[in-house]
Amino acid sequence: MDEPNELWSLKGQQALVSGASRGIGLAITETLAERGAEVWMMARDEDRLTVAAESLRRRGHRVQAVAGDVANPDDRARALSALGNRLDILVNNAGFNVRKPALEYRSEEVAAILQTNLHAAFELARAAWPRLKASGRASIVNVSSVAGLTHLRTGVPYAMSKAALNQMTRNLAVEWAGDGIRVNAVAPWYIDTPLAAQVLTNPDFKSAVLARTPMRRIGKPEEVAATVAFLCLPAAGYLTGQVIAVDGGFTINGF
């Protein structure tokens, strides 16, 4: 049987986190590194990514930066090539949204949302499969949203992408279990990030969010990151195919 410290450690493991330069992705990177993993950070904004990586290194964390757009096949290939032949943890975190009523979307906006939030995660997971299988103890965590579980005001294409990401999580968990790859997802509600701040600065909107949240507060990036890290730990070794809402009780809040 594993010693307790081994169950709760990621020492010796190698991780790749997309959308890692800020917000939830940056918090995930730091939390995985604190548990002992070497983390490869991927994001489009090279300047912001470099600053974030250097800040983590100054605190003693083992992180590497690889700039690129996860929606670009060449950038995905380049990131995986930098890792070598083994990957223990893949966190599909990159995503974005365009908020508007369904009838106002342009087709290219819908395509871009689905490409980044869903298709890129699927293709990165498929491309990473040989390295994940070589690990023998690999974990994929997809960062979804409660928008994939229930109606929100976030917009239909975003919700579509996250609902499909949840089902992708379940299907891959079953299909790849025999390869030693666990696949789970986290589904956050409103979290205190730069992206969420765009709408939470509206006091009426924020009040409505808090009214629907039993814990009566906005979530913290590190709370999402802690759940992601747990799913990657040996302690969670029998947990796969799950979509865990990190939402302060929002999704179970009836009347």
Tab-separated table of C-alpha atoms in Angstrom:
chain	number	residue	atom	x	y	z
A	1	MET	CA	0.000	0.000	0.000
A	2	ASP	CA	1.210	3.525	-0.774
A	3	GLU	CA	2.444	5.627	2.114
A	4	PRO	CA	0.119	8.548	2.944
A	5	ASN	CA	2.633	11.148	1.750
A	6	GLU	CA	2.851	9.411	-1.631
A	7	LEU	CA	-0.929	9.390	-1.957
A	8	TRP	CA	-0.956	13.167	-1.602
A	9	SER	CA	2.106	14.009	-3.679
A	10	LEU	CA	2.717	14.683	-7.373
A	11	LYS	CA	6.486	14.515	-7.003
A	12	GLY	CA	8.162	13.262	-10.175
A	13	GLN	CA	5.114	13.877	-12.341
A	14	GLN	CA	5.027	16.078	-15.423
A	15	ALA	CA	1.997	18.212	-16.274
A	16	LEU	CA	0.757	20.362	-19.146
A	17	VAL	CA	-1.767	23.127	-18.400
A	18	SER	CA	-3.381	25.151	-21.179
A	19	GLY	CA	-4.524	28.724	-20.602
A	20	ALA	CA	-1.983	28.877	-17.797
A	21	SER	CA	-0.896	32.514	-17.765
A	22	ARG	CA	-3.672	33.884	-15.518
A	23	GLY	CA	-6.840	33.151	-13.579
A	24	ILE	CA	-7.786	29.548	-12.927
A	25	GLY	CA	-5.039	28.193	-15.187
A	26	LEU	CA	-2.318	30.023	-13.284
A	27	ALA	CA	-3.758	28.859	-9.958
A	28	ILE	CA	-3.821	25.264	-11.226
A	29	THR	CA	-0.207	25.547	-12.334
A	30	GLU	CA	0.904	26.811	-8.942
A	31	THR	CA	-1.084	24.186	-7.023
A	32	LEU	CA	0.259	21.286	-9.094
A	33	ALA	CA	3.792	22.637	-8.661
A	34	GLU	CA	3.290	22.936	-4.899
A	35	ARG	CA	2.427	19.235	-4.864
A	36	GLY	CA	5.756	18.477	-6.554
A	37	ALA	CA	4.907	18.307	-10.262
A	38	GLU	CA	6.954	19.917	-13.006
A	39	VAL	CA	4.423	21.983	-14.938
A	40	TRP	CA	4.543	23.094	-18.553
A	41	MET	CA	2.479	26.252	-18.954
A	42	MET	CA	0.830	26.948	-22.313
A	43	ALA	CA	-0.911	30.202	-23.279
A	44	ARG	CA	-1.267	32.524	-26.274
A	45	ASP	CA	0.116	35.700	-24.699
A	46	GLU	CA	3.859	35.038	-24.597
A	47	ASP	CA	4.713	38.153	-22.568
A	48	ARG	CA	2.137	37.436	-19.868
A	49	LEU	CA	3.129	33.769	-19.845
A	50	THR	CA	6.808	34.595	-19.396
A	51	VAL	CA	6.078	36.928	-16.477
A	52	ALA	CA	3.850	34.321	-14.801
A	53	ALA	CA	6.421	31.543	-15.204
A	54	GLU	CA	9.253	33.688	-13.868
A	55	SER	CA	7.176	34.641	-10.844
A	56	LEU	CA	6.524	30.983	-10.031
A	57	ARG	CA	10.179	30.071	-10.485
A	58	ARG	CA	11.208	32.776	-8.026
A	59	ARG	CA	9.019	30.989	-5.483
A	60	GLY	CA	10.882	27.752	-6.119
A	61	HIS	CA	8.401	26.015	-8.421
A	62	ARG	CA	9.490	23.874	-11.358
A	63	VAL	CA	7.649	25.361	-14.318
A	64	GLN	CA	8.355	25.738	-18.015
A	65	ALA	CA	6.647	28.062	-20.485
A	66	VAL	CA	5.615	27.196	-24.026
A	67	ALA	CA	3.722	29.938	-25.842
A	68	GLY	CA	1.016	28.885	-28.275
A	69	ASP	CA	-2.663	28.781	-29.118
A	70	VAL	CA	-4.188	25.471	-28.063
A	71	ALA	CA	-6.624	25.794	-30.982
A	72	ASN	CA	-3.684	25.692	-33.425
A	73	PRO	CA	-2.579	22.133	-34.369
A	74	ASP	CA	1.052	23.201	-34.884
A	75	ASP	CA	1.180	24.868	-31.471
A	76	ARG	CA	-0.293	21.772	-29.817
A	77	ALA	CA	2.314	19.583	-31.486
A	78	ARG	CA	5.115	21.929	-30.459
A	79	ALA	CA	4.003	21.942	-26.834
A	80	LEU	CA	3.839	18.159	-26.666
A	81	SER	CA	7.207	17.822	-28.375
A	82	ALA	CA	8.797	20.000	-25.698
A	83	LEU	CA	7.583	17.575	-23.020
A	84	GLY	CA	9.493	14.538	-24.223
A	85	ASN	CA	8.056	11.033	-24.251
A	86	ARG	CA	5.971	11.035	-21.053
A	87	LEU	CA	3.109	13.093	-19.701
A	88	ASP	CA	1.397	12.352	-16.408
A	89	ILE	CA	-1.152	15.171	-16.189
A	90	LEU	CA	-3.042	17.109	-18.849
A	91	VAL	CA	-5.289	19.993	-17.800
A	92	ASN	CA	-7.477	21.355	-20.590
A	93	ASN	CA	-8.206	24.779	-19.151
A	94	ALA	CA	-8.048	27.190	-22.112
A	95	GLY	CA	-11.374	28.646	-23.143
A	96	PHE	CA	-13.228	31.838	-23.913
A	97	ASN	CA	-16.712	33.211	-24.420
A	98	VAL	CA	-18.703	35.753	-26.389
A	99	ARG	CA	-21.818	36.812	-24.488
A	100	LYS	CA	-24.899	37.671	-26.554
A	101	PRO	CA	-28.380	36.334	-27.401
A	102	ALA	CA	-28.518	33.247	-29.628
A	103	LEU	CA	-29.835	35.076	-32.699
A	104	GLU	CA	-27.022	37.650	-32.621
A	105	TYR	CA	-24.056	35.282	-32.994
A	106	ARG	CA	-22.090	35.262	-36.211
A	107	SER	CA	-21.202	31.786	-37.466
A	108	GLU	CA	-17.477	32.479	-37.102
A	109	GLU	CA	-17.974	33.371	-33.425
A	110	VAL	CA	-19.739	30.084	-32.766
A	111	ALA	CA	-17.025	28.169	-34.605
A	112	ALA	CA	-14.260	29.900	-32.633
A	113	ILE	CA	-15.896	29.142	-29.271
A	114	LEU	CA	-16.378	25.475	-30.127
A	115	GLN	CA	-12.873	25.246	-31.598
A	116	THR	CA	-11.122	26.530	-28.481
A	117	ASN	CA	-13.380	25.196	-25.735
A	118	LEU	CA	-14.110	21.731	-27.126
A	119	HIS	CA	-12.302	20.698	-30.283
A	120	ALA	CA	-8.865	21.811	-29.078
A	121	ALA	CA	-9.284	19.889	-25.803
A	122	PHE	CA	-10.294	16.746	-27.702
A	123	GLU	CA	-7.423	16.986	-30.154
A	124	LEU	CA	-4.851	17.783	-27.469
A	125	ALA	CA	-6.010	14.770	-25.460
A	126	ARG	CA	-5.780	12.528	-28.523
A	127	ALA	CA	-2.344	13.845	-29.439
A	128	ALA	CA	-1.151	13.394	-25.851
A	129	TRP	CA	-2.496	9.834	-25.581
A	130	PRO	CA	0.801	8.000	-26.316
A	131	ARG	CA	2.628	10.020	-23.654
A	132	LEU	CA	-0.227	9.635	-21.159
A	133	LYS	CA	-0.350	5.887	-21.717
A	134	ALA	CA	3.410	5.676	-21.213
A	135	SER	CA	2.940	7.242	-17.779
A	136	GLY	CA	0.853	4.330	-16.512
A	137	ARG	CA	-0.780	6.652	-13.956
A	138	ALA	CA	-2.017	9.544	-16.074
A	139	SER	CA	-4.817	11.973	-15.369
A	140	ILE	CA	-6.699	14.358	-17.645
A	141	VAL	CA	-8.768	17.113	-16.050
A	142	ASN	CA	-11.024	19.217	-18.241
A	143	VAL	CA	-12.044	22.632	-16.915
A	144	SER	CA	-15.713	22.869	-17.815
A	145	SER	CA	-18.401	25.122	-16.340
A	146	VAL	CA	-21.750	24.907	-14.607
A	147	ALA	CA	-23.004	26.360	-17.901
A	148	GLY	CA	-22.654	22.810	-19.214
A	149	LEU	CA	-24.941	21.521	-16.458
A	150	THR	CA	-27.738	24.080	-16.320
A	151	HIS	CA	-28.917	27.278	-17.984
A	152	LEU	CA	-26.862	30.438	-17.439
A	153	ARG	CA	-26.769	33.820	-19.095
A	154	THR	CA	-23.364	33.005	-20.614
A	155	GLY	CA	-24.640	32.312	-24.137
A	156	VAL	CA	-25.690	29.190	-26.009
A	157	PRO	CA	-22.408	28.315	-27.833
A	158	TYR	CA	-20.400	28.470	-24.595
A	159	ALA	CA	-22.923	26.245	-22.835
A	160	MET	CA	-22.906	23.847	-25.797
A	161	SER	CA	-19.122	23.605	-25.689
A	162	LYS	CA	-19.044	22.876	-21.964
A	163	ALA	CA	-21.867	20.330	-22.052
A	164	ALA	CA	-20.048	18.493	-24.826
A	165	LEU	CA	-16.793	18.711	-22.841
A	166	ASN	CA	-18.539	17.010	-19.927
A	167	GLN	CA	-19.682	14.156	-22.152
A	168	MET	CA	-16.237	13.912	-23.737
A	169	THR	CA	-14.900	13.485	-20.197
A	170	ARG	CA	-17.223	10.571	-19.507
A	171	ASN	CA	-16.610	8.816	-22.817
A	172	LEU	CA	-12.814	9.107	-22.680
A	173	ALA	CA	-12.816	7.932	-19.062
A	174	VAL	CA	-14.395	4.659	-20.127
A	175	GLU	CA	-12.499	4.260	-23.389
A	176	TRP	CA	-9.063	4.974	-21.907
A	177	ALA	CA	-9.396	3.370	-18.480
A	178	GLY	CA	-7.561	0.301	-19.729
A	179	ASP	CA	-4.659	2.530	-20.773
A	180	GLY	CA	-4.139	3.752	-17.214
A	181	ILE	CA	-5.603	7.177	-17.986
A	182	ARG	CA	-8.202	8.705	-15.698
A	183	VAL	CA	-10.377	11.519	-17.094
A	184	ASN	CA	-12.402	13.918	-14.948
A	185	ALA	CA	-13.727	17.465	-15.129
A	186	VAL	CA	-14.414	20.383	-12.839
A	187	ALA	CA	-17.330	22.730	-13.475
A	188	PRO	CA	-16.857	26.104	-11.772
A	189	TRP	CA	-19.510	28.737	-11.114
A	190	TYR	CA	-18.415	32.385	-10.918
A	191	ILE	CA	-14.777	32.569	-9.810
A	192	ASP	CA	-12.785	35.688	-8.942
A	193	THR	CA	-10.772	35.972	-12.171
A	194	PRO	CA	-10.094	38.784	-14.665
A	195	LEU	CA	-12.610	37.281	-17.098
A	196	ALA	CA	-15.392	37.046	-14.517
A	197	ALA	CA	-14.676	40.596	-13.389
A	198	GLN	CA	-16.051	41.838	-16.703
A	199	VAL	CA	-19.590	41.041	-15.561
A	200	LEU	CA	-19.198	40.990	-11.774
A	201	THR	CA	-18.364	44.702	-11.737
A	202	ASN	CA	-22.069	45.228	-12.388
A	203	PRO	CA	-23.491	45.355	-8.807
A	204	ASP	CA	-26.951	44.167	-9.839
A	205	PHE	CA	-25.534	41.195	-11.714
A	206	LYS	CA	-23.229	40.297	-8.823
A	207	SER	CA	-26.127	40.491	-6.380
A	208	ALA	CA	-28.132	38.105	-8.575
A	209	VAL	CA	-25.193	35.678	-8.677
A	210	LEU	CA	-24.790	35.746	-4.899
A	211	ALA	CA	-28.531	35.293	-4.385
A	212	ARG	CA	-28.383	32.012	-6.324
A	213	THR	CA	-25.258	30.803	-4.470
A	214	PRO	CA	-25.952	29.135	-1.102
A	215	MET	CA	-22.462	30.001	0.178
A	216	ARG	CA	-23.138	33.674	-0.702
A	217	ARG	CA	-19.722	34.433	-2.147
A	218	ILE	CA	-17.702	34.265	-5.353
A	219	GLY	CA	-15.318	31.342	-5.634
A	220	LYS	CA	-11.541	31.644	-5.557
A	221	PRO	CA	-9.198	30.364	-8.305
A	222	GLU	CA	-7.243	28.356	-5.757
A	223	GLU	CA	-10.427	26.494	-4.770
A	224	VAL	CA	-10.875	25.278	-8.330
A	225	ALA	CA	-7.162	24.517	-8.528
A	226	ALA	CA	-7.265	22.435	-5.351
A	227	THR	CA	-10.037	20.274	-6.801
A	228	VAL	CA	-8.074	19.808	-10.027
A	229	ALA	CA	-4.954	18.844	-8.071
A	230	PHE	CA	-6.902	16.325	-5.982
A	231	LEU	CA	-8.203	14.645	-9.124
A	232	CYS	CA	-4.590	14.204	-10.279
A	233	LEU	CA	-3.290	12.739	-7.003
A	234	PRO	CA	-2.754	9.024	-6.379
A	235	ALA	CA	-5.302	9.471	-3.578
A	236	ALA	CA	-7.962	9.905	-6.285
A	237	GLY	CA	-6.773	6.845	-8.165
A	238	TYR	CA	-10.206	5.162	-8.326
A	239	LEU	CA	-12.020	8.289	-9.468
A	240	THR	CA	-12.733	8.721	-13.155
A	241	GLY	CA	-15.485	9.962	-15.473
A	242	GLN	CA	-16.722	12.523	-12.955
A	243	VAL	CA	-17.803	16.143	-13.467
A	244	ILE	CA	-17.420	17.934	-10.145
A	245	ALA	CA	-19.180	21.265	-9.696
A	246	VAL	CA	-17.064	23.792	-7.795
A	247	ASP	CA	-19.942	26.168	-7.305
A	248	GLY	CA	-20.766	26.981	-3.700
A	249	GLY	CA	-23.941	24.909	-4.050
A	250	PHE	CA	-25.323	26.768	-7.089
A	251	THR	CA	-26.293	23.739	-9.187
A	252	ILE	CA	-28.306	22.081	-6.395
A	253	ASN	CA	-30.035	25.244	-5.234
A	254	GLY	CA	-33.727	24.648	-5.751
A	255	PHE	CA	-36.548	26.744	-4.344
